[in-house]
């Protein structure tokens, strides 16, 4: 039979299976990072505008598709989205609450309060849905687009009021390229909304003025881009795990590689010995069944029979569903008394070493992914060196996270709401933020309130 080559693309690797053997090859890390995430050490995607629908926009990514690329990367990964979900759960705590800032004896604290008028305004629109979407957008992209919709009273000279806020997904919003002033976020005058994943071909684009917090009622509808500054980036922020995308993609590739190895059975290769007498007998049988055919036609039939025979054997020898199956043949002796028999010999392809190396790469990828996400392994339920973190490690990691990693995200997420509260209720000096109760050691908790007792005797 002629040599055949089967190439299967798995993530950014290619699994090549030939008659001579199987092997895996892939590009260098910087190659897929440039191609897949739009990163280049020599290209600044914010240096020049991209033109869509006749409008100059600041491209978000080398091909103006970084939010979509990150979404697709995260969809395939088994670890990173879960870590982000855990971060959001820790950040959310006991939920959003109104508070006033208090200053006592040189210390700053929060006094959580109830306010009927502000709460009535919040309840008039789905503010919890806004908070949920803003938190997800921030954790994935470190920036949030927020639309403000004002009331109509200012059209006839009445008082202005922000009716509600709405998060615009990062996949659907882009900054307008500033023609005047320095090329940075502060110079942007409008934000465009459309289906940028499909180049706005079917939906078109709608431009909204950039929200001015000092003139909150200037426009009927405006949009603001709220973000945490990324070093060296003039417009958009990039997520903290951006440098870990290579490891996140590699972590996603490995299960697919192992799945392909398992299902297609290239984890073992075989050398099949077929007796010459068997094929001689088959050739004689073909000649009797088709006496009018030429030698070339009969040879073709024999080759087709060989292909069919070996394909059947391959289906039995390969694949996880064929475990425990066997091949039955009949040995015989030729006229000279020589035994004609089939032999199937397994060839060691060092698959064990290959699988172990892939598992080690996966462990390194998981560790790098966790580090890139910025969450302590004990809070991520990640096993380090074969061990889960102890309760004390989790407690101190939680306290450190609450003390250092919640303030900045909360400021960005609640900035639009707090600006709206200040504009709608200027005399109240209220803000909104996440409420977190204090976490204590079990020995510092009254016995009746300890977790173990509550678990054994639920209310």
C-alpha positions as a Python dict, from the first residue, in 0.01 Angstrom:
ca = {
    (1, 'X'): (0, 0, 0),
    (2, 'X'): (111, 355, -60),
    (3, 'X'): (219, 569, 233),
    (4, 'X'): (-57, 784, 381),
    (5, 'X'): (-39, 1090, 607),
    (6, 'X'): (-319, 1206, 835),
    (7, 'X'): (-287, 1549, 1001),
    (8, 'X'): (-523, 1649, 1279),
    (9, 'X'): (-520, 2008, 1405),
    (10, 'X'): (-572, 2032, 1780),
    (11, 'X'): (-563, 2386, 1914),
    (12, 'X'): (-230, 2527, 1805),
    (13, 'X'): (-65, 2184, 1772),
    (14, 'X'): (-79, 1935, 1487),
    (15, 'X'): (-87, 1560, 1537),
    (16, 'X'): (70, 1389, 1236),
    (17, 'X'): (4, 1019, 1179),
    (18, 'X'): (193, 847, 897),
    (19, 'X'): (270, 491, 799),
    (20, 'X'): (610, 544, 955),
    (21, 'X'): (481, 666, 1292),
    (22, 'X'): (308, 948, 1474),
    (23, 'X'): (438, 1269, 1624),
    (24, 'X'): (319, 1609, 1748),
    (25, 'X'): (446, 1943, 1624),
    (26, 'X'): (348, 2299, 1709),
    (27, 'X'): (452, 2659, 1655),
    (28, 'X'): (673, 2854, 1890),
    (29, 'X'): (488, 3036, 2172),
    (30, 'X'): (531, 3384, 2028),
    (31, 'X'): (389, 3266, 1694),
    (32, 'X'): (52, 3164, 1830),
    (33, 'X'): (39, 3453, 2069),
    (34, 'X'): (82, 3695, 1779),
    (35, 'X'): (-171, 3509, 1564),
    (36, 'X'): (-431, 3427, 1825),
    (37, 'X'): (-416, 3711, 2076),
    (38, 'X'): (-290, 3986, 1849),
    (39, 'X'): (20, 4051, 2055),
    (40, 'X'): (341, 4161, 1886),
    (41, 'X'): (650, 4295, 2052),
    (42, 'X'): (700, 4531, 1758),
    (43, 'X'): (341, 4638, 1675),
    (44, 'X'): (131, 4888, 1874),
    (45, 'X'): (-232, 4831, 1777),
    (46, 'X'): (-332, 5171, 1919),
    (47, 'X'): (-89, 5361, 1696),
    (48, 'X'): (-322, 5390, 1396),
    (49, 'X'): (-701, 5395, 1355),
    (50, 'X'): (-910, 5126, 1190),
    (51, 'X'): (-1192, 5233, 960),
    (52, 'X'): (-1533, 5064, 985),
    (53, 'X'): (-1843, 5205, 818),
    (54, 'X'): (-1651, 5517, 724),
    (55, 'X'): (-1563, 5593, 1089),
    (56, 'X'): (-1215, 5600, 1237),
    (57, 'X'): (-1199, 5385, 1550),
    (58, 'X'): (-932, 5289, 1800),
    (59, 'X'): (-877, 4918, 1728),
    (60, 'X'): (-909, 4689, 2028),
    (61, 'X'): (-642, 4436, 1944),
    (62, 'X'): (-426, 4393, 1636),
    (63, 'X'): (-732, 4294, 1429),
    (64, 'X'): (-985, 4486, 1640),
    (65, 'X'): (-1110, 4159, 1789),
    (66, 'X'): (-928, 4113, 2121),
    (67, 'X'): (-1251, 4083, 2331),
    (68, 'X'): (-1381, 3807, 2101),
    (69, 'X'): (-1046, 3627, 2106),
    (70, 'X'): (-1028, 3633, 2485),
    (71, 'X'): (-1387, 3510, 2504),
    (72, 'X'): (-1305, 3215, 2275),
    (73, 'X'): (-988, 3130, 2468),
    (74, 'X'): (-1178, 3131, 2797),
    (75, 'X'): (-1462, 2921, 2655),
    (76, 'X'): (-1220, 2635, 2585),
    (77, 'X'): (-1035, 2644, 2916),
    (78, 'X'): (-1133, 2438, 3218),
    (79, 'X'): (-951, 2646, 3478),
    (80, 'X'): (-937, 3019, 3402),
    (81, 'X'): (-1314, 3092, 3394),
    (82, 'X'): (-1357, 2912, 3727),
    (83, 'X'): (-1084, 3124, 3885),
    (84, 'X'): (-1250, 3440, 3758),
    (85, 'X'): (-1584, 3317, 3895),
    (86, 'X'): (-1422, 3260, 4234),
    (87, 'X'): (-1269, 3610, 4223),
    (88, 'X'): (-1608, 3760, 4144),
    (89, 'X'): (-1770, 3564, 4426),
    (90, 'X'): (-1510, 3686, 4673),
    (91, 'X'): (-1545, 4041, 4546),
    (92, 'X'): (-1926, 4033, 4559),
    (93, 'X'): (-1929, 3922, 4923),
    (94, 'X'): (-2271, 3985, 5075),
    (95, 'X'): (-2379, 4203, 4786),
    (96, 'X'): (-2406, 4574, 4710),
    (97, 'X'): (-2507, 4816, 4986),
    (98, 'X'): (-2532, 5193, 5034),
    (99, 'X'): (-2287, 5349, 5278),
    (100, 'X'): (-2144, 5674, 5408),
    (101, 'X'): (-1775, 5736, 5469),
    (102, 'X'): (-1695, 5805, 5835),
    (103, 'X'): (-1383, 5960, 5988),
    (104, 'X'): (-1319, 5876, 6353),
    (105, 'X'): (-995, 5925, 6544),
    (106, 'X'): (-795, 5946, 6223),
    (107, 'X'): (-945, 5627, 6080),
    (108, 'X'): (-1170, 5585, 5779),
    (109, 'X'): (-1461, 5343, 5791),
    (110, 'X'): (-1791, 5273, 5624),
    (111, 'X'): (-2130, 5311, 5783),
    (112, 'X'): (-2384, 5109, 5585),
    (113, 'X'): (-2719, 5285, 5574),
    (114, 'X'): (-3068, 5261, 5429),
    (115, 'X'): (-3208, 5542, 5216),
    (116, 'X'): (-3562, 5512, 5080),
    (117, 'X'): (-3531, 5759, 4791),
    (118, 'X'): (-3201, 5626, 4657),
    (119, 'X'): (-3317, 5266, 4698),
    (120, 'X'): (-3641, 5348, 4515),
    (121, 'X'): (-3437, 5483, 4223),
    (122, 'X'): (-3219, 5169, 4223),
    (123, 'X'): (-3526, 4946, 4233),
    (124, 'X'): (-3676, 5129, 3934),
    (125, 'X'): (-3421, 4958, 3710),
    (126, 'X'): (-3227, 4631, 3727),
    (127, 'X'): (-2923, 4762, 3912),
    (128, 'X'): (-2812, 4415, 4028),
    (129, 'X'): (-2800, 4298, 3667),
    (130, 'X'): (-2586, 4602, 3590),
    (131, 'X'): (-2347, 4516, 3876),
    (132, 'X'): (-2321, 4154, 3762),
    (133, 'X'): (-2238, 4248, 3402),
    (134, 'X'): (-2000, 4526, 3506),
    (135, 'X'): (-1813, 4287, 3735),
    (136, 'X'): (-1778, 4025, 3460),
    (137, 'X'): (-1664, 4280, 3203),
    (138, 'X'): (-1408, 4423, 3443),
    (139, 'X'): (-1266, 4088, 3548),
    (140, 'X'): (-1232, 3968, 3188),
    (141, 'X'): (-1119, 4291, 3018),
    (142, 'X'): (-1034, 4536, 3301),
    (143, 'X'): (-1269, 4789, 3146),
    (144, 'X'): (-1646, 4851, 3133),
    (145, 'X'): (-1862, 5046, 2886),
    (146, 'X'): (-2163, 5197, 3063),
    (147, 'X'): (-2456, 5371, 2895),
    (148, 'X'): (-2648, 5643, 3083),
    (149, 'X'): (-3007, 5719, 2988),
    (150, 'X'): (-3134, 6057, 3110),
    (151, 'X'): (-3495, 6166, 3166),
    (152, 'X'): (-3669, 6403, 2921),
    (153, 'X'): (-3738, 6687, 3163),
    (154, 'X'): (-3435, 6898, 3061),
    (155, 'X'): (-3590, 6934, 2712),
    (156, 'X'): (-3852, 7170, 2862),
    (157, 'X'): (-3629, 7324, 3127),
    (158, 'X'): (-3699, 7071, 3402),
    (159, 'X'): (-3446, 6906, 3635),
    (160, 'X'): (-3225, 6636, 3492),
    (161, 'X'): (-3193, 6284, 3627),
    (162, 'X'): (-3013, 5966, 3523),
    (163, 'X'): (-3297, 5716, 3479),
    (164, 'X'): (-3086, 5402, 3454),
    (165, 'X'): (-2748, 5256, 3363),
    (166, 'X'): (-2677, 4978, 3116),
    (167, 'X'): (-2359, 4782, 3048),
    (168, 'X'): (-2255, 4761, 2683),
    (169, 'X'): (-2056, 4439, 2620),
    (170, 'X'): (-1693, 4499, 2531),
    (171, 'X'): (-1738, 4295, 2213),
    (172, 'X'): (-1986, 4556, 2088),
    (173, 'X'): (-1819, 4890, 2171),
    (174, 'X'): (-1517, 5079, 2039),
    (175, 'X'): (-1363, 5418, 2109),
    (176, 'X'): (-1369, 5680, 1836),
    (177, 'X'): (-1028, 5786, 1711),
    (178, 'X'): (-951, 6138, 1847),
    (179, 'X'): (-868, 6377, 1566),
    (180, 'X'): (-771, 6656, 1805),
    (181, 'X'): (-570, 6659, 2123),
    (182, 'X'): (-328, 6397, 2252),
    (183, 'X'): (-390, 6041, 2141),
    (184, 'X'): (-526, 5902, 2465),
    (185, 'X'): (-854, 5813, 2632),
    (186, 'X'): (-919, 6163, 2766),
    (187, 'X'): (-939, 6298, 2409),
    (188, 'X'): (-1209, 6054, 2289),
    (189, 'X'): (-1539, 6230, 2208),
    (190, 'X'): (-1763, 5939, 2112),
    (191, 'X'): (-1807, 5566, 2160),
    (192, 'X'): (-1949, 5352, 1880),
    (193, 'X'): (-2172, 5050, 1936),
    (194, 'X'): (-2226, 4770, 1682),
    (195, 'X'): (-2165, 4406, 1600),
    (196, 'X'): (-1788, 4438, 1559),
    (197, 'X'): (-1741, 4061, 1558),
    (198, 'X'): (-1909, 4063, 1217),
    (199, 'X'): (-1770, 4402, 1112),
    (200, 'X'): (-2111, 4567, 1170),
    (201, 'X'): (-2222, 4447, 825),
    (202, 'X'): (-2581, 4370, 926),
    (203, 'X'): (-2639, 4603, 1222),
    (204, 'X'): (-2443, 4914, 1132),
    (205, 'X'): (-2299, 5135, 1408),
    (206, 'X'): (-2445, 5391, 1644),
    (207, 'X'): (-2231, 5667, 1792),
    (208, 'X'): (-2289, 5804, 2144),
    (209, 'X'): (-2117, 6102, 2306),
    (210, 'X'): (-1864, 6029, 2577),
    (211, 'X'): (-2018, 6084, 2919),
    (212, 'X'): (-1894, 6388, 3111),
    (213, 'X'): (-1934, 6337, 3490),
    (214, 'X'): (-1912, 6713, 3540),
    (215, 'X'): (-2208, 6765, 3307),
    (216, 'X'): (-2409, 6450, 3378),
    (217, 'X'): (-2735, 6571, 3217),
    (218, 'X'): (-2582, 6719, 2901),
    (219, 'X'): (-2694, 6434, 2671),
    (220, 'X'): (-3005, 6222, 2655),
    (221, 'X'): (-2788, 5910, 2612),
    (222, 'X'): (-2413, 5893, 2672),
    (223, 'X'): (-2155, 5620, 2728),
    (224, 'X'): (-1846, 5614, 2946),
    (225, 'X'): (-1549, 5378, 2939),
    (226, 'X'): (-1446, 5296, 3297),
    (227, 'X'): (-1120, 5113, 3336),
    (228, 'X'): (-807, 5061, 3535),
    (229, 'X'): (-507, 5206, 3352),
    (230, 'X'): (-269, 4958, 3188),
    (231, 'X'): (93, 5068, 3165),
    (232, 'X'): (191, 5193, 2821),
    (233, 'X'): (-167, 5173, 2685),
    (234, 'X'): (-317, 5503, 2573),
    (235, 'X'): (-677, 5390, 2528),
    (236, 'X'): (-786, 5039, 2626),
    (237, 'X'): (-684, 4838, 2928),
    (238, 'X'): (-559, 4481, 2897),
    (239, 'X'): (-643, 4218, 3161),
    (240, 'X'): (-384, 4121, 3420),
    (241, 'X'): (-368, 3765, 3284),
    (242, 'X'): (-284, 3887, 2931),
    (243, 'X'): (73, 3758, 2955),
    (244, 'X'): (-59, 3415, 3057),
    (245, 'X'): (-273, 3359, 2746),
    (246, 'X'): (-8, 3130, 2598),
    (247, 'X'): (-26, 2903, 2901),
    (248, 'X'): (-405, 2919, 2908),
    (249, 'X'): (-418, 2807, 2543),
    (250, 'X'): (-165, 2530, 2606),
    (251, 'X'): (-368, 2413, 2906),
    (252, 'X'): (-673, 2389, 2678),
    (253, 'X'): (-484, 2200, 2405),
    (254, 'X'): (-354, 1914, 2619),
    (255, 'X'): (-689, 1745, 2700),
    (256, 'X'): (-774, 1747, 2328),
    (257, 'X'): (-437, 1591, 2239),
    (258, 'X'): (-488, 1313, 2495),
    (259, 'X'): (-849, 1264, 2384),
    (260, 'X'): (-734, 1221, 2025),
    (261, 'X'): (-465, 974, 2130),
    (262, 'X'): (-723, 771, 2323),
    (263, 'X'): (-999, 768, 2063),
    (264, 'X'): (-781, 705, 1761),
    (265, 'X'): (-560, 448, 1921),
    (266, 'X'): (-222, 577, 1809),
    (267, 'X'): (-107, 514, 2165),
    (268, 'X'): (27, 186, 2030),
    (269, 'X'): (148, 81, 1687),
    (270, 'X'): (164, -272, 1550),
    (271, 'X'): (376, -467, 1308),
    (272, 'X'): (147, -711, 1128),
    (273, 'X'): (304, -1019, 965),
    (274, 'X'): (77, -1172, 701),
    (275, 'X'): (165, -1516, 551),
    (276, 'X'): (245, -1516, 181),
    (277, 'X'): (52, -1840, 135),
    (278, 'X'): (-267, -1669, 251),
    (279, 'X'): (-248, -1410, -29),
    (280, 'X'): (-146, -1669, -287),
    (281, 'X'): (-462, -1864, -202),
    (282, 'X'): (-669, -1545, -226),
    (283, 'X'): (-517, -1460, -563),
    (284, 'X'): (-600, -1808, -697),
    (285, 'X'): (-957, -1772, -572),
    (286, 'X'): (-993, -1434, -746),
    (287, 'X'): (-864, -1585, -1072),
    (288, 'X'): (-1128, -1860, -1055),
    (289, 'X'): (-1408, -1616, -976),
    (290, 'X'): (-1312, -1370, -1255),
    (291, 'X'): (-1158, -1579, -1536),
    (292, 'X'): (-1213, -1313, -1804),
    (293, 'X'): (-1019, -1036, -1630),
    (294, 'X'): (-664, -924, -1707),
    (295, 'X'): (-373, -964, -1465),
    (296, 'X'): (-390, -591, -1386),
    (297, 'X'): (-758, -615, -1295),
    (298, 'X'): (-702, -916, -1073),
    (299, 'X'): (-404, -743, -906),
    (300, 'X'): (-625, -443, -834),
    (301, 'X'): (-885, -671, -673),
    (302, 'X'): (-615, -827, -457),
    (303, 'X'): (-487, -487, -344),
    (304, 'X'): (-841, -379, -256),
    (305, 'X'): (-883, -698, -54),
    (306, 'X'): (-559, -626, 132),
    (307, 'X'): (-673, -270, 207),
    (308, 'X'): (-1007, -393, 337),
    (309, 'X'): (-842, -662, 551),
    (310, 'X'): (-594, -425, 713),
    (311, 'X'): (-861, -160, 770),
    (312, 'X'): (-1069, -415, 960),
    (313, 'X'): (-768, -511, 1168),
    (314, 'X'): (-691, -144, 1237),
    (315, 'X'): (-1045, -88, 1364),
    (316, 'X'): (-1005, -378, 1605),
    (317, 'X'): (-656, -287, 1722),
    (318, 'X'): (-719, 84, 1779),
    (319, 'X'): (-954, 295, 1984),
    (320, 'X'): (-1068, 280, 2345),
    (321, 'X'): (-1399, 116, 2248),
    (322, 'X'): (-1209, -189, 2122),
    (323, 'X'): (-1041, -275, 2451),
    (324, 'X'): (-1067, -650, 2512),
    (325, 'X'): (-1138, -746, 2151),
    (326, 'X'): (-925, -1006, 1976),
    (327, 'X'): (-833, -1121, 1627),
    (328, 'X'): (-901, -1480, 1519),
    (329, 'X'): (-701, -1641, 1234),
    (330, 'X'): (-652, -1995, 1104),
    (331, 'X'): (-296, -2122, 1065),
    (332, 'X'): (-216, -2373, 792),
    (333, 'X'): (81, -2549, 626),
    (334, 'X'): (186, -2510, 266),
    (335, 'X'): (288, -2794, 34),
    (336, 'X'): (644, -2784, 168),
    (337, 'X'): (525, -2822, 528),
    (338, 'X'): (597, -2460, 628),
    (339, 'X'): (356, -2310, 879),
    (340, 'X'): (166, -2005, 755),
    (341, 'X'): (46, -1785, 1041),
    (342, 'X'): (-51, -1426, 1117),
    (343, 'X'): (152, -1232, 1374),
    (344, 'X'): (70, -898, 1538),
    (345, 'X'): (362, -743, 1726),
    (346, 'X'): (321, -428, 1934),
    (347, 'X'): (583, -159, 1875),
    (348, 'X'): (676, 50, 2178),
    (349, 'X'): (638, 415, 2076),
    (350, 'X'): (725, 557, 2421),
    (351, 'X'): (365, 681, 2450),
    (352, 'X'): (388, 662, 2829),
    (353, 'X'): (673, 914, 2824),
    (354, 'X'): (476, 1134, 2586),
    (355, 'X'): (163, 1129, 2801),
    (356, 'X'): (361, 1196, 3119),
    (357, 'X'): (533, 1491, 2956),
    (358, 'X'): (197, 1631, 2845),
    (359, 'X'): (59, 1594, 3198),
    (360, 'X'): (362, 1781, 3338),
    (361, 'X'): (314, 2056, 3082),
    (362, 'X'): (-52, 2070, 3184),
    (363, 'X'): (44, 2106, 3551),
    (364, 'X'): (283, 2389, 3464),
    (365, 'X'): (14, 2551, 3247),
    (366, 'X'): (-238, 2531, 3533),
    (367, 'X'): (13, 2686, 3773),
    (368, 'X'): (99, 2967, 3530),
    (369, 'X'): (-271, 3027, 3461),
    (370, 'X'): (-347, 3058, 3832),
    (371, 'X'): (-54, 3294, 3887),
    (372, 'X'): (-160, 3506, 3589),
    (373, 'X'): (-511, 3535, 3727),
    (374, 'X'): (-370, 3681, 4048),
    (375, 'X'): (-564, 3460, 4290),
    (376, 'X'): (-391, 3257, 4559),
    (377, 'X'): (-403, 2879, 4486),
    (378, 'X'): (-568, 2813, 4822),
    (379, 'X'): (-863, 3031, 4716),
    (380, 'X'): (-875, 2873, 4370),
    (381, 'X'): (-906, 2512, 4491),
    (382, 'X'): (-582, 2435, 4307),
    (383, 'X'): (-376, 2140, 4432),
    (384, 'X'): (-12, 2244, 4482),
    (385, 'X'): (251, 1967, 4509),
    (386, 'X'): (-27, 1712, 4549),
    (387, 'X'): (-179, 1882, 4852),
    (388, 'X'): (-479, 2104, 4915),
    (389, 'X'): (-426, 2418, 5121),
    (390, 'X'): (-500, 2408, 5491),
    (391, 'X'): (-777, 2607, 5655),
    (392, 'X'): (-531, 2860, 5800),
    (393, 'X'): (-371, 2915, 5460),
    (394, 'X'): (-712, 2980, 5307),
    (395, 'X'): (-806, 3217, 5590),
    (396, 'X'): (-494, 3432, 5560),
    (397, 'X'): (-512, 3428, 5180),
    (398, 'X'): (-874, 3545, 5204),
    (399, 'X'): (-787, 3827, 5445),
    (400, 'X'): (-499, 3938, 5221),
    (401, 'X'): (-727, 3932, 4918),
    (402, 'X'): (-994, 4139, 5098),
    (403, 'X'): (-734, 4388, 5217),
    (404, 'X'): (-556, 4440, 4885),
    (405, 'X'): (-752, 4314, 4583),
    (406, 'X'): (-1107, 4441, 4626),
    (407, 'X'): (-1083, 4820, 4648),
    (408, 'X'): (-967, 4902, 4294),
    (409, 'X'): (-1214, 4670, 4114),
    (410, 'X'): (-1496, 4805, 4332),
    (411, 'X'): (-1404, 5164, 4245),
    (412, 'X'): (-1428, 5094, 3871),
    (413, 'X'): (-1744, 4879, 3888),
    (414, 'X'): (-1938, 5123, 4105),
    (415, 'X'): (-1801, 5446, 3957),
    (416, 'X'): (-2098, 5493, 3718),
    (417, 'X'): (-2355, 5422, 3993),
    (418, 'X'): (-2181, 5653, 4239),
    (419, 'X'): (-2158, 5927, 3976),
    (420, 'X'): (-2532, 5886, 3908),
    (421, 'X'): (-2613, 5896, 4283),
    (422, 'X'): (-2407, 6215, 4321),
    (423, 'X'): (-2585, 6372, 4022),
    (424, 'X'): (-2939, 6262, 4114),
    (425, 'X'): (-2911, 6314, 4492),
    (426, 'X'): (-2643, 6581, 4539),
    (427, 'X'): (-2701, 6641, 4910),
    (428, 'X'): (-2693, 6286, 5036),
    (429, 'X'): (-2322, 6201, 5007),
    (430, 'X'): (-2402, 5833, 4964),
    (431, 'X'): (-2201, 5573, 4782),
    (432, 'X'): (-2252, 5208, 4694),
    (433, 'X'): (-2007, 4924, 4735),
    (434, 'X'): (-1979, 4557, 4825),
    (435, 'X'): (-2043, 4459, 5183),
    (436, 'X'): (-1801, 4205, 5337),
    (437, 'X'): (-1843, 4069, 5686),
    (438, 'X'): (-1533, 3999, 5891),
    (439, 'X'): (-1392, 3646, 5870),
    (440, 'X'): (-1258, 3503, 6197),
    (441, 'X'): (-1079, 3186, 6298),
    (442, 'X'): (-1307, 2904, 6420),
    (443, 'X'): (-1157, 2920, 6770),
    (444, 'X'): (-1256, 3288, 6789),
    (445, 'X'): (-1618, 3209, 6703),
    (446, 'X'): (-1874, 3120, 6969),
    (447, 'X'): (-1925, 2741, 6975),
    (448, 'X'): (-2290, 2762, 6870),
    (449, 'X'): (-2197, 2973, 6566),
    (450, 'X'): (-1912, 2755, 6435),
    (451, 'X'): (-1939, 2603, 6089),
    (452, 'X'): (-1912, 2245, 6211),
    (453, 'X'): (-2207, 2289, 6449),
    (454, 'X'): (-2419, 2466, 6191),
    (455, 'X'): (-2348, 2188, 5941),
    (456, 'X'): (-2448, 1918, 6189),
    (457, 'X'): (-2753, 2103, 6320),
    (458, 'X'): (-2892, 2314, 6037),
    (459, 'X'): (-3161, 2562, 6131),
}
